[in-house]
Coordinates of C-alpha atoms in Angstrom, one line a residue:
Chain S
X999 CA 68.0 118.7 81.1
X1000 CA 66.2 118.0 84.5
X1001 CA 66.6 114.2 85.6
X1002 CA 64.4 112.4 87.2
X1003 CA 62.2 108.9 87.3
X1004 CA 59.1 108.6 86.2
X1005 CA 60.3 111.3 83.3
X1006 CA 63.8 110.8 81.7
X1007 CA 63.9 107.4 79.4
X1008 CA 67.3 105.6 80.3
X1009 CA 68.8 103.6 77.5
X1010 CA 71.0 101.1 78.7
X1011 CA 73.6 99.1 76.6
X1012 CA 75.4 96.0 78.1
X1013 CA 74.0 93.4 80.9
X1014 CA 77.0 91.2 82.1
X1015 CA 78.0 91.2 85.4
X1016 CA 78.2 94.9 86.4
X1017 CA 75.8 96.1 83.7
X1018 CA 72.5 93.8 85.6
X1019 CA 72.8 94.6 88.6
X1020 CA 73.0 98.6 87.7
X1021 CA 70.5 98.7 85.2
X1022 CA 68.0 97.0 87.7
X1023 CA 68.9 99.8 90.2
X1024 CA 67.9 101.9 87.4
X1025 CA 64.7 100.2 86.7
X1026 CA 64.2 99.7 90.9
X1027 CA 64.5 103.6 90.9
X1028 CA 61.2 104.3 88.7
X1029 CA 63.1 105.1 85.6
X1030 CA 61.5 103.9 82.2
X1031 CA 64.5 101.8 81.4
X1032 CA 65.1 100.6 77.3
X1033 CA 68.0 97.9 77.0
X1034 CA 70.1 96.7 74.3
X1035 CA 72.7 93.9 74.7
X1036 CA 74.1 91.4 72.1
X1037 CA 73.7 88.6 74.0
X1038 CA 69.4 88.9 74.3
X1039 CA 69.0 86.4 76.7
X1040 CA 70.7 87.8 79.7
X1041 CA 67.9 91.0 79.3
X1042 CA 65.2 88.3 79.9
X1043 CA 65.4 89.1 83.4
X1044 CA 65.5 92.9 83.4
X1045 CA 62.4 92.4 80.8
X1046 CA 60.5 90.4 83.1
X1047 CA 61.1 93.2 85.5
X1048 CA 59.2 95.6 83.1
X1049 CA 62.6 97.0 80.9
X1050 CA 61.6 97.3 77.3
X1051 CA 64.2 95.5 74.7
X1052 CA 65.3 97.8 71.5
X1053 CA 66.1 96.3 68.3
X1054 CA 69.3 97.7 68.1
X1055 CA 72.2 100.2 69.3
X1056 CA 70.4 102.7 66.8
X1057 CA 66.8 102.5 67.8
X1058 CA 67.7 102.6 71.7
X1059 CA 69.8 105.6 70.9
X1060 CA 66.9 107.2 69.1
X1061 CA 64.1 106.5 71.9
X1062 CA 66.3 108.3 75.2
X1063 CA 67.4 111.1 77.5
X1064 CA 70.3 109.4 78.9
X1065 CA 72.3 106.3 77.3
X1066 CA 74.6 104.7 79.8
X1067 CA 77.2 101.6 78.3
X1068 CA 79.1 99.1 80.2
X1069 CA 80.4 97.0 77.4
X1070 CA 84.0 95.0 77.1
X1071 CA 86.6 96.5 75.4
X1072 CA 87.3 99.4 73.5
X1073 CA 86.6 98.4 70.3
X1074 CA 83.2 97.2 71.4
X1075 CA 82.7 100.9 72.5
X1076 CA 84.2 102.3 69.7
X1077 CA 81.7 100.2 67.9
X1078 CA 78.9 101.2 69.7
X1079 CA 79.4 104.9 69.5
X1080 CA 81.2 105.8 66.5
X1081 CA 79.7 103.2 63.8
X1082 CA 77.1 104.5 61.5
X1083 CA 74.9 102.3 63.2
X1084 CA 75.9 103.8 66.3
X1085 CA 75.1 106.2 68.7
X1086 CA 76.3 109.3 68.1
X1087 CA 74.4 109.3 64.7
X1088 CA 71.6 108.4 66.2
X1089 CA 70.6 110.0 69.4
X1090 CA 69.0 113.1 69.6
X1091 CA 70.1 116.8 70.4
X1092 CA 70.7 117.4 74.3
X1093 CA 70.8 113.4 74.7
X1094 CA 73.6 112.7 77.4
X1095 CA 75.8 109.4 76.9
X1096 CA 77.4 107.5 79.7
X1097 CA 80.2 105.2 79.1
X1098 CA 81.2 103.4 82.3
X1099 CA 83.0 101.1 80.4
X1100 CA 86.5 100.6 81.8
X1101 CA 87.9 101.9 78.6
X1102 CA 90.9 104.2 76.9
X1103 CA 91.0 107.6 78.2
X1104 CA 92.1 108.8 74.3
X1105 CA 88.9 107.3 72.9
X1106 CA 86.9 108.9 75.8
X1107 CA 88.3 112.3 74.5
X1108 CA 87.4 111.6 70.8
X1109 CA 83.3 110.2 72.0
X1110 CA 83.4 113.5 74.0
X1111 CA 84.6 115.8 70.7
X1112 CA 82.2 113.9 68.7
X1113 CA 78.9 114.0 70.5
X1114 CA 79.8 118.0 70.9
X1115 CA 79.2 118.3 66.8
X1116 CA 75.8 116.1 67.1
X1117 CA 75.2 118.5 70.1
X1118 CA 74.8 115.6 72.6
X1119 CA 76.5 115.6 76.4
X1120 CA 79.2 112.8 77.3
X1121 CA 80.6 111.5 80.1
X1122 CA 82.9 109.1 81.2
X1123 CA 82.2 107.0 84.1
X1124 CA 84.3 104.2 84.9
X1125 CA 83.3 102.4 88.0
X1126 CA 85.3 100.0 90.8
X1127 CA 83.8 98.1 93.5
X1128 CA 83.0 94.4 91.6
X1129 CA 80.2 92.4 91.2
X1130 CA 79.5 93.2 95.1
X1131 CA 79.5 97.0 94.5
X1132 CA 77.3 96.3 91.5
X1133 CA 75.2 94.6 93.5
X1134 CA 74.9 96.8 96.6
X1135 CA 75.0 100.1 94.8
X1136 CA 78.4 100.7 96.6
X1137 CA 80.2 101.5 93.1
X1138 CA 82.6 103.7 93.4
X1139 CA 81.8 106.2 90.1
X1140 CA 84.6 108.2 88.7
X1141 CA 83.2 110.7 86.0
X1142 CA 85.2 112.9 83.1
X1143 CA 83.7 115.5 81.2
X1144 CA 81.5 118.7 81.7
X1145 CA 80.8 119.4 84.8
X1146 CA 77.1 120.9 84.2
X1147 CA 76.5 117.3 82.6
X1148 CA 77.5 115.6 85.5
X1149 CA 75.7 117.3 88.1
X1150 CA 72.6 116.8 85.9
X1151 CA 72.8 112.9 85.9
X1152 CA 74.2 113.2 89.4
X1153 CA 71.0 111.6 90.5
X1154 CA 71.6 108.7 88.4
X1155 CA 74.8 107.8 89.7
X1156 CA 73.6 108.1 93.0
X1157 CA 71.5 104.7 92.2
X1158 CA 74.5 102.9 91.6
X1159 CA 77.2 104.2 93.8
X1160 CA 77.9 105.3 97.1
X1161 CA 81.5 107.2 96.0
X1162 CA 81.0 109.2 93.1
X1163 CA 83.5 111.6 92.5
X1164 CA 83.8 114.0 89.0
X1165 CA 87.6 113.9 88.7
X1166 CA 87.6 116.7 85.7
X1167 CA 87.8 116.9 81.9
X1168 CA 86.9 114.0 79.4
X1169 CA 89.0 111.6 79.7
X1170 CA 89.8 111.8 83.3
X1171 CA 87.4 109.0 84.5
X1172 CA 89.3 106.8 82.6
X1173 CA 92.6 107.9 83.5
X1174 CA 91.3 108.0 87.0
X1175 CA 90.2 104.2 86.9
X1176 CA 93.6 103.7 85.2
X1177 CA 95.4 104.5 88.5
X1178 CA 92.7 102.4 90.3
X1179 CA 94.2 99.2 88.3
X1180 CA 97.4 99.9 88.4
X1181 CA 96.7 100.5 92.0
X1182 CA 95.6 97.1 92.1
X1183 CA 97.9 95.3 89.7
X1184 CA 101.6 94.7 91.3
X1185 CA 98.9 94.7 94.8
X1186 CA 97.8 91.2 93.6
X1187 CA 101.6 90.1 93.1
X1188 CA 102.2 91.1 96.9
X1189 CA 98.8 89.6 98.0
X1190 CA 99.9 86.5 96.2
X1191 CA 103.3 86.2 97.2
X1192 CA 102.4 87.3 100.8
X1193 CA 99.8 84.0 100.9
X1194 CA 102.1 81.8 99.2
X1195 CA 104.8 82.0 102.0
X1196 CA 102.3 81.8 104.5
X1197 CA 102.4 78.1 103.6
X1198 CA 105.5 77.5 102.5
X1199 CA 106.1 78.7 106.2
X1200 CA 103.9 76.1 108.1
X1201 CA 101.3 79.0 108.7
X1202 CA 97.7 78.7 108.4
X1203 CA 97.1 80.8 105.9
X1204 CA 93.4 82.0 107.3
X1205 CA 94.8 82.8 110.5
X1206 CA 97.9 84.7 109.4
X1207 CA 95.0 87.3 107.6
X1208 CA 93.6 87.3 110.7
X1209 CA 96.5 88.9 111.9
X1210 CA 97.7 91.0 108.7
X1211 CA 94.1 92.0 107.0
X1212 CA 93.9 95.0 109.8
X1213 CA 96.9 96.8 109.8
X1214 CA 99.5 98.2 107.6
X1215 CA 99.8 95.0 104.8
X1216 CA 95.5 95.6 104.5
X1217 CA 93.9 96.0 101.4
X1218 CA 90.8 95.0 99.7
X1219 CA 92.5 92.4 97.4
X1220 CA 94.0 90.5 100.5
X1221 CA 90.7 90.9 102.3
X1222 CA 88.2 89.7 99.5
X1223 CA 90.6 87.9 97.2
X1224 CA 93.3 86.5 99.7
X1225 CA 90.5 84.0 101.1
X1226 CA 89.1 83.1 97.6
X1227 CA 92.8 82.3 97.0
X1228 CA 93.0 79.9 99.9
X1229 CA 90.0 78.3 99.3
X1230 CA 90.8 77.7 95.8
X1231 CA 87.8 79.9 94.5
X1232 CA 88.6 81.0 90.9
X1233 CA 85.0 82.0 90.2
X1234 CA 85.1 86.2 88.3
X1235 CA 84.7 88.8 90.3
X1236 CA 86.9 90.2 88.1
X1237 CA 87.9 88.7 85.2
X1238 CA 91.5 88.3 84.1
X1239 CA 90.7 89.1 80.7
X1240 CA 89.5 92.4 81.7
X1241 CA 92.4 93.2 84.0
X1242 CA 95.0 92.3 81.2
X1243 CA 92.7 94.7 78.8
X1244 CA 92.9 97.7 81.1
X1245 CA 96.7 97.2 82.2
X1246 CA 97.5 97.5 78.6
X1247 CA 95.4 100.6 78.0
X1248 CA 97.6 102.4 81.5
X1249 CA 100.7 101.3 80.2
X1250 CA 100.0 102.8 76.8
X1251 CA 99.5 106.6 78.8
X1252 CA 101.9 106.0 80.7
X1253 CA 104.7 104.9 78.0
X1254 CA 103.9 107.7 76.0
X1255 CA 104.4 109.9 78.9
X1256 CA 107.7 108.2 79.7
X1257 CA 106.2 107.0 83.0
X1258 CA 108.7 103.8 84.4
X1259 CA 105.7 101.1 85.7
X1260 CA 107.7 98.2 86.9
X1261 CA 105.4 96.7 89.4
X1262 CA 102.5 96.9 86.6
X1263 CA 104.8 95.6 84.3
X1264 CA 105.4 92.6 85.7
X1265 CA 101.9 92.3 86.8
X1266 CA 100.7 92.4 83.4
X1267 CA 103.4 89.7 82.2
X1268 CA 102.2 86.9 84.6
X1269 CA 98.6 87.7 84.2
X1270 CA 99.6 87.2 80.5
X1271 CA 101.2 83.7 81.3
X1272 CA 98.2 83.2 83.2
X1273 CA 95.9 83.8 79.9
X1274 CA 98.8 82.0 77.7
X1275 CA 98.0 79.0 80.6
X1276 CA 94.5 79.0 79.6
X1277 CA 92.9 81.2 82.6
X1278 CA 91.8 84.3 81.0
X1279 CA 88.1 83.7 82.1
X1280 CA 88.9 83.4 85.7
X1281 CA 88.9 85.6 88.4
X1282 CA 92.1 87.9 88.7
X1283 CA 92.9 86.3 92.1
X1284 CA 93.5 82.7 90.3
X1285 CA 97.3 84.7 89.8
X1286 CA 97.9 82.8 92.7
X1287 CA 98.5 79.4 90.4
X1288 CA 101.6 80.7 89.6
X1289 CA 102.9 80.9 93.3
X1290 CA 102.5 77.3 94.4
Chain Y
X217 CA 103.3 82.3 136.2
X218 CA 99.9 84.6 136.8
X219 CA 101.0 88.0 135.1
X220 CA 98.9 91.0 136.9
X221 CA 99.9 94.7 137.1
X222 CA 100.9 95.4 140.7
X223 CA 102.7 92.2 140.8
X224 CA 104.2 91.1 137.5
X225 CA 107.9 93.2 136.9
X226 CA 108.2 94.1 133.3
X227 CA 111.9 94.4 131.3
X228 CA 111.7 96.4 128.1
X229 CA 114.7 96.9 126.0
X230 CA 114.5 99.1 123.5
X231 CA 112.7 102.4 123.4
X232 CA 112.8 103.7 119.9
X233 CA 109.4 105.2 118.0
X234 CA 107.5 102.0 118.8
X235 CA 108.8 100.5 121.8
X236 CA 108.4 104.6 123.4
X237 CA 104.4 104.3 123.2
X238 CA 104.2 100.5 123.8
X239 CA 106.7 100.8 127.2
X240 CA 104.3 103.5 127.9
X241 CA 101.1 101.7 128.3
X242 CA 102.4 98.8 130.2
X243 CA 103.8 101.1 132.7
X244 CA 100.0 103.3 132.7
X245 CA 98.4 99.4 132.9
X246 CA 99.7 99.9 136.3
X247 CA 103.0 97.2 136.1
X248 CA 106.0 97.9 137.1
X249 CA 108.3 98.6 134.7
X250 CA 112.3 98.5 134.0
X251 CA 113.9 99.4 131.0
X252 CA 117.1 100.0 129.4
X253 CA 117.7 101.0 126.3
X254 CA 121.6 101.7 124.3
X255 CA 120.6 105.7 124.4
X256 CA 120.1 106.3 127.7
X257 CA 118.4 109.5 126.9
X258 CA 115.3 108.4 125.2
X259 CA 114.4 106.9 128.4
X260 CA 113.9 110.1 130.7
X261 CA 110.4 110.7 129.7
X262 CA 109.4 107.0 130.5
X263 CA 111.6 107.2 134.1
X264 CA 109.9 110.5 134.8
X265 CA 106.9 108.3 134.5
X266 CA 108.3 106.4 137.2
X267 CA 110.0 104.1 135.6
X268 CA 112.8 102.2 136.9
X269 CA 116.4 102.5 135.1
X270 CA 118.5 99.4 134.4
X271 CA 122.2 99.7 134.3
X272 CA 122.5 97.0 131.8
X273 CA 120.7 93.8 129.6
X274 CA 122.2 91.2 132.3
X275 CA 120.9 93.7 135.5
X276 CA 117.5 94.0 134.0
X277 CA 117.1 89.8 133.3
X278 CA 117.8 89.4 136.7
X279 CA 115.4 91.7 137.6
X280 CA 112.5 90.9 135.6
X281 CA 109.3 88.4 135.4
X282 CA 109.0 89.2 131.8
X283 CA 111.1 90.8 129.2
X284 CA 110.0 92.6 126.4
X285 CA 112.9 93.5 123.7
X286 CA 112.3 95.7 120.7
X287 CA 115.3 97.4 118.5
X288 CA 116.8 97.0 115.4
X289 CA 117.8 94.9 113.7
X290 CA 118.6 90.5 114.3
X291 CA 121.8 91.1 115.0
X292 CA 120.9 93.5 118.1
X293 CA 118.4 90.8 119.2
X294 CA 121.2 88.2 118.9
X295 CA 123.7 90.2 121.2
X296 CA 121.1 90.8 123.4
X297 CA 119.8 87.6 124.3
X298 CA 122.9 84.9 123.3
X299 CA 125.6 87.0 124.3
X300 CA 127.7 86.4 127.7
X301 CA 126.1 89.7 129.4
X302 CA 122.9 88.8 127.3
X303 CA 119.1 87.9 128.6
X304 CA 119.6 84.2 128.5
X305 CA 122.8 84.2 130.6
X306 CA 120.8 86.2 133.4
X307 CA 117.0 85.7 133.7
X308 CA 115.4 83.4 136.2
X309 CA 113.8 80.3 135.6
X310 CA 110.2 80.9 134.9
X311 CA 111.0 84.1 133.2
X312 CA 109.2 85.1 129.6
X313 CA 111.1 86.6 127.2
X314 CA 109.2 88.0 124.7
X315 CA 111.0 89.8 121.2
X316 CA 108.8 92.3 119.6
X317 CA 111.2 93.4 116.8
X318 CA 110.7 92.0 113.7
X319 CA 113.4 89.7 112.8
X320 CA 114.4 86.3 111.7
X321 CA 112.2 83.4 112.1
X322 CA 115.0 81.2 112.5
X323 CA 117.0 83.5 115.4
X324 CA 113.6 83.2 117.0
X325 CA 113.8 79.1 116.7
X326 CA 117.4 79.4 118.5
X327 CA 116.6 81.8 121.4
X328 CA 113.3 79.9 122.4
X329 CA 115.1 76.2 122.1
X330 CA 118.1 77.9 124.1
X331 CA 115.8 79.9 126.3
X332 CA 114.0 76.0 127.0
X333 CA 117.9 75.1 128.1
X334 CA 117.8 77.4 131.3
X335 CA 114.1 77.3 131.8
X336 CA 112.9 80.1 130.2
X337 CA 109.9 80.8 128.2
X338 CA 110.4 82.5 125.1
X339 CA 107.6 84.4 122.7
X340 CA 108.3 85.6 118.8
X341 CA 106.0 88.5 118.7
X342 CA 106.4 91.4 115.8
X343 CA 104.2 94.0 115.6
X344 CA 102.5 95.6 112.6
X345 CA 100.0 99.3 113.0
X346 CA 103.5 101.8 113.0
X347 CA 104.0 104.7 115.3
X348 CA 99.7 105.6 115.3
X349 CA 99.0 101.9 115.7
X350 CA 101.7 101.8 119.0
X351 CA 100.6 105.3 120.4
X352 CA 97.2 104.0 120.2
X353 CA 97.5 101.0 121.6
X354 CA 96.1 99.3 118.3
X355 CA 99.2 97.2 117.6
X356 CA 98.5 93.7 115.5
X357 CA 100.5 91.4 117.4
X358 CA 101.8 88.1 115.9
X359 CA 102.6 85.9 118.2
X360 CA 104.9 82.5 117.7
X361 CA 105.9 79.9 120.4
X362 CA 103.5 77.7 123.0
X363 CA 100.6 78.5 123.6
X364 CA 100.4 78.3 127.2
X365 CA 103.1 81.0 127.4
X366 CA 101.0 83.1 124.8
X367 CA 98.4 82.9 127.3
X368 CA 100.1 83.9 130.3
X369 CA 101.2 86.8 128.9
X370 CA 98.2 87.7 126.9
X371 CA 97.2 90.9 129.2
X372 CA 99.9 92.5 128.8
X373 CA 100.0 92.3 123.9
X374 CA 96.4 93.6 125.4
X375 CA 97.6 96.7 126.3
X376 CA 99.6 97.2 123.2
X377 CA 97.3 96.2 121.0
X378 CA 93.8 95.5 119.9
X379 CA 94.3 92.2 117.4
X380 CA 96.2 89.9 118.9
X381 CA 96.7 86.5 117.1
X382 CA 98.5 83.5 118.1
X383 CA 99.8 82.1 115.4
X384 CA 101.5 78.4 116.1
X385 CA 105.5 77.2 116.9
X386 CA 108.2 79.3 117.7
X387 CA 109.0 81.4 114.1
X388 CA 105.9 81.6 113.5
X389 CA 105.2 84.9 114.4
X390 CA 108.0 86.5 112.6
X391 CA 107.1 84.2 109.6
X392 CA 103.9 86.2 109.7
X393 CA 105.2 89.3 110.0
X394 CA 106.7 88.3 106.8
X395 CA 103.8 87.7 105.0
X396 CA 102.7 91.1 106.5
X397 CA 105.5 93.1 105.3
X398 CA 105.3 90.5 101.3
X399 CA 101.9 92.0 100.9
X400 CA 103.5 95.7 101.7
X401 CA 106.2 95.7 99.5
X402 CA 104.7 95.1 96.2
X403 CA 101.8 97.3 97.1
X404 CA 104.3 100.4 97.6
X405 CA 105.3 99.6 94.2
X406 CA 101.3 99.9 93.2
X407 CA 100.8 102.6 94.9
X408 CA 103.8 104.7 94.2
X409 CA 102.7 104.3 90.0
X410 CA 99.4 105.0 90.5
X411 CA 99.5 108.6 92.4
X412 CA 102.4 109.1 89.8
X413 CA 100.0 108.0 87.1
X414 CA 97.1 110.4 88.3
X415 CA 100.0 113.2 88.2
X416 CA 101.2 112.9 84.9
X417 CA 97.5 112.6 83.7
X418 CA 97.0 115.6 84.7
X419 CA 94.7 114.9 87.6
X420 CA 94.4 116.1 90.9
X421 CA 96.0 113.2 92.9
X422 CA 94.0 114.0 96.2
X423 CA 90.4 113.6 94.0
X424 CA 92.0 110.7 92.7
X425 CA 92.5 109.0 95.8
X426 CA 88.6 109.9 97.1
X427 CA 87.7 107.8 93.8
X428 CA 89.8 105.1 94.5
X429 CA 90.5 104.7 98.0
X430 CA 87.6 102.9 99.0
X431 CA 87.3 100.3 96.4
X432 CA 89.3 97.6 95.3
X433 CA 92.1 99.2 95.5
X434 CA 92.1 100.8 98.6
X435 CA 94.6 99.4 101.0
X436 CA 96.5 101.2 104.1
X437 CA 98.9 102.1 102.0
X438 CA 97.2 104.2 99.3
X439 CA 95.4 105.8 101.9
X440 CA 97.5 106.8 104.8
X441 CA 100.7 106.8 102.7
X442 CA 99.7 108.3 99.2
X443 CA 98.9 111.7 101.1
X444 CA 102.3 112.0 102.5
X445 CA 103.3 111.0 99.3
X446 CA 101.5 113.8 97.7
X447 CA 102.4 116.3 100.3
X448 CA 105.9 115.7 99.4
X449 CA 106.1 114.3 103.4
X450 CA 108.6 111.8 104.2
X451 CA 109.3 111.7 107.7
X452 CA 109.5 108.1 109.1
X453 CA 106.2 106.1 110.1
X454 CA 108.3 103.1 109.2
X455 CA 112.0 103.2 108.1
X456 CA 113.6 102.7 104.9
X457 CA 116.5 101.1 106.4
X458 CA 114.1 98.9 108.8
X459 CA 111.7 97.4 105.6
X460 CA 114.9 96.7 103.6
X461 CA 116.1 94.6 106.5
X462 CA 112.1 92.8 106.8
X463 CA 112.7 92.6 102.5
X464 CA 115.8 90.8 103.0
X465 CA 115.0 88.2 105.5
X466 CA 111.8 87.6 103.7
X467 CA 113.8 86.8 100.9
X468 CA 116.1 84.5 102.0
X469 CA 113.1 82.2 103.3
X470 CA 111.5 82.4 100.6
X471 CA 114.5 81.3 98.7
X472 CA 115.3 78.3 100.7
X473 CA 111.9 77.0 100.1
X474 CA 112.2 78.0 96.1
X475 CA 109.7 80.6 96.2
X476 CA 109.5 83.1 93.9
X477 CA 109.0 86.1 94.5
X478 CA 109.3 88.7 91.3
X479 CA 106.9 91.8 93.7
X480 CA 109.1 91.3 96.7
X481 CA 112.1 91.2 94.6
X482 CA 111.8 94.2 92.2
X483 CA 110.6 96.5 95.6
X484 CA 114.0 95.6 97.5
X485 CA 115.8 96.3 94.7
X486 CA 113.7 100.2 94.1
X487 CA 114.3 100.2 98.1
X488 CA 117.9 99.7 97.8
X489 CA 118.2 101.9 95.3
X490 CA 116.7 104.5 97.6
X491 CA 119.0 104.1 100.3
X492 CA 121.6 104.0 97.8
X493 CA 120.7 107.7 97.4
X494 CA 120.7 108.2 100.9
X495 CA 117.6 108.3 101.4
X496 CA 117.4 104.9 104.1
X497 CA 116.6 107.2 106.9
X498 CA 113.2 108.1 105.4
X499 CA 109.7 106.4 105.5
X500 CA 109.0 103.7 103.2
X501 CA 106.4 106.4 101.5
X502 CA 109.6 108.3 100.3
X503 CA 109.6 105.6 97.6
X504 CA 107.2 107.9 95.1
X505 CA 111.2 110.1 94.4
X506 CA 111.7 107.0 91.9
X507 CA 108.9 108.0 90.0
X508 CA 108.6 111.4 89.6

């Protein structure tokens, strides 16, 4: 299947804070956009924008080329796919599905298997970068699955990211945003800790970044998250919730593969105290509550 | 003092894989420069350079406008400045003594209130960017102590480095270089799991790191560390031996304010286990062994 706007229909299935600004970059494209969410009222926008609203998972799924989800959790996209109201026993031959839900690797493999018997393409497609990268289609995209169907919707991607990288069979999307978070996860304890003792020491914490955010203690999380933390900004870029969801779905591979991950082990304990303590709706650099 | 090349002397003590390149510019600024060093040897590129060799600490304080010390360890900045043939037994009033290793915030409190005793002025000023950063003259410098003398002495961190940041008391530089080396050691930890993660999923770590390097979690460490680590390349950017020393002062700070620090903790403990193994002469990157 040839992609392009102005020709292929693009259902799209979840509108928080990552889905909105990608499916308008969709829309912004020339792409005949259909949207589903089960929350209707944050599609009122994309609507207004000329987006058409579908009834339900099963009537989107029947109406496109290419069906791209960015929902919660797991279950929500084992929901969405595998229910008999769900996609795969409702979209056409030759459809292609997208799931850039950051979700489990295993269930990527089964929504791949499946789709093969209803003759329809999938992909997975997790994506990093944060509400900014959402917003400035600077995603990073990280795709598992054929690689025929991934150069076709190539151009799709490319309206929503600016680092899109196929990463090989199903499944390895997911595994590859897997090591993005645990990447990330004992990096937010040093980030943290690193902050914290700026103070403790006297320091002004601002000005010590100044001198660490360039060198060999740089990262994105002390450069975007360490100033929220000073300021005392707990707004989501990232919510905790999330975080806690996918650093349970890494350790799972990597249990079963016998895989020692200390550092995301303890990461994933305090941002479970942190959810325990009430803060699961926060962003993921509110951790740093448990440091002063 | 008015610090000019042509006209200011500079003392530098300490010519190991840092101090070599940064030795190297202030003599190419055009200042003139003696040095002595404990292995005599890796001076004779520098004094084929036309720099001028010291027989000892106490013959080069008496020498010099400015002294700029970078070795080991605290206790090698201890002997050198307290002891009887040490700095502060031999400089001249008006002289700058400036300690680039990274070391204890407290020692640096006692030199500069014993330096103020004979009329010396003394800086705290670790260095983060490793050997690339110091060959390239793009050191972060962290600088503790008064401002004035920061000042004064400004032209020549200029020639060592590109972000220089002065940072309050004397301490406070090395209480920086602290935070700098907190937000490190966790993030090994991160990044160790993670390319071992991408391994044992069966993914090719190098596409792996093109997905996730330049998001959220990117940091210096994933991406000039995780290639070495993947290329099975452990030769020493930054020692083993030498972050286990940063690790331990850290710690003992941070305990004395009641800190905790469960990131910083559980990567002394994996780095200790390292050297343990023998492995203290490596880089830090050598860390990924533990999880293969």
């Amino acid at each position: 299947m040839s992609i392009a706007p102005g020709k292929t229909i693009v259902g799209f299935i979840g509108l928080g804070v990552m889905g909105q600004s990608m499916a308008n970059h969709i829309l912004t494209a020339g792409y005949a956009l259909h949207v589903y969410t089960r929350t209707p009222h944050t599609a009122e926008k994309i609507l207004s924008k000329g987006a058409v609203w579908e009834e339900s998972v099963s009537m989107l799924s029947q109406h496109c080329d290419v069906i791209i989800t960015i929902v919660g959790f797991p279950a929500d996209v084992e929901t969405i796919y595998l229910d008999e109201t769900g996609i795969l026993n409702h979209a056409k031959k030759g459809t292609i599905i997208i799931d850039m839900t950051t979700s489990s690797p295993d269930l990527a493999v089964k929504i791949y298997e499946e789709a093969k018997l209803s003759g329809v393409e999938s992909l997975d497609a997790p994506v990093s970068g944060g509400d900014l990268g959402a917003q400035n289609a600077r995603l990073a995209i990280m795709v598992g699955g054929d690689e025929k169907t991934f150069d076709a919707v190539l151009p799709l991607f490319q309206v929503m990211g600016d680092n899109i990288v196929f990463q090989g069979k199903p499944g390895s999307g997911q595994h590859t945003k897997m090591a993005n978070q645990i990447a990330i996860a004992a990096g937010m304890v040093a980030v943290c800790e690193s902050i914290a003792y700026a103070g403790k020491a006297g320091l002004d914490p601002q000005t010590v970044l100044k001198s660490i955010g360039t060198g060999a203690a740089g990262s994105w999380s002390l450069n975007n998250l360490g100033p929220r933390m000073i300021a005392g900004n707990d707004d989501p870029g990232f919510y905790i919730k999330h975080f806690i969801k996918d650093m349970v779905i890494a350790r799972s591979s990597a249990g079963r593969w016998g895989l020692k991950t200390p550092g995301l082990d303890l990461a994933l304990s305090l941002y479970q105290k942190m959810a325990e303590m009430g803060h699961d709706n926060k962003g993921t650099q509110a951790l740093i509550k448990l440091f002063e």
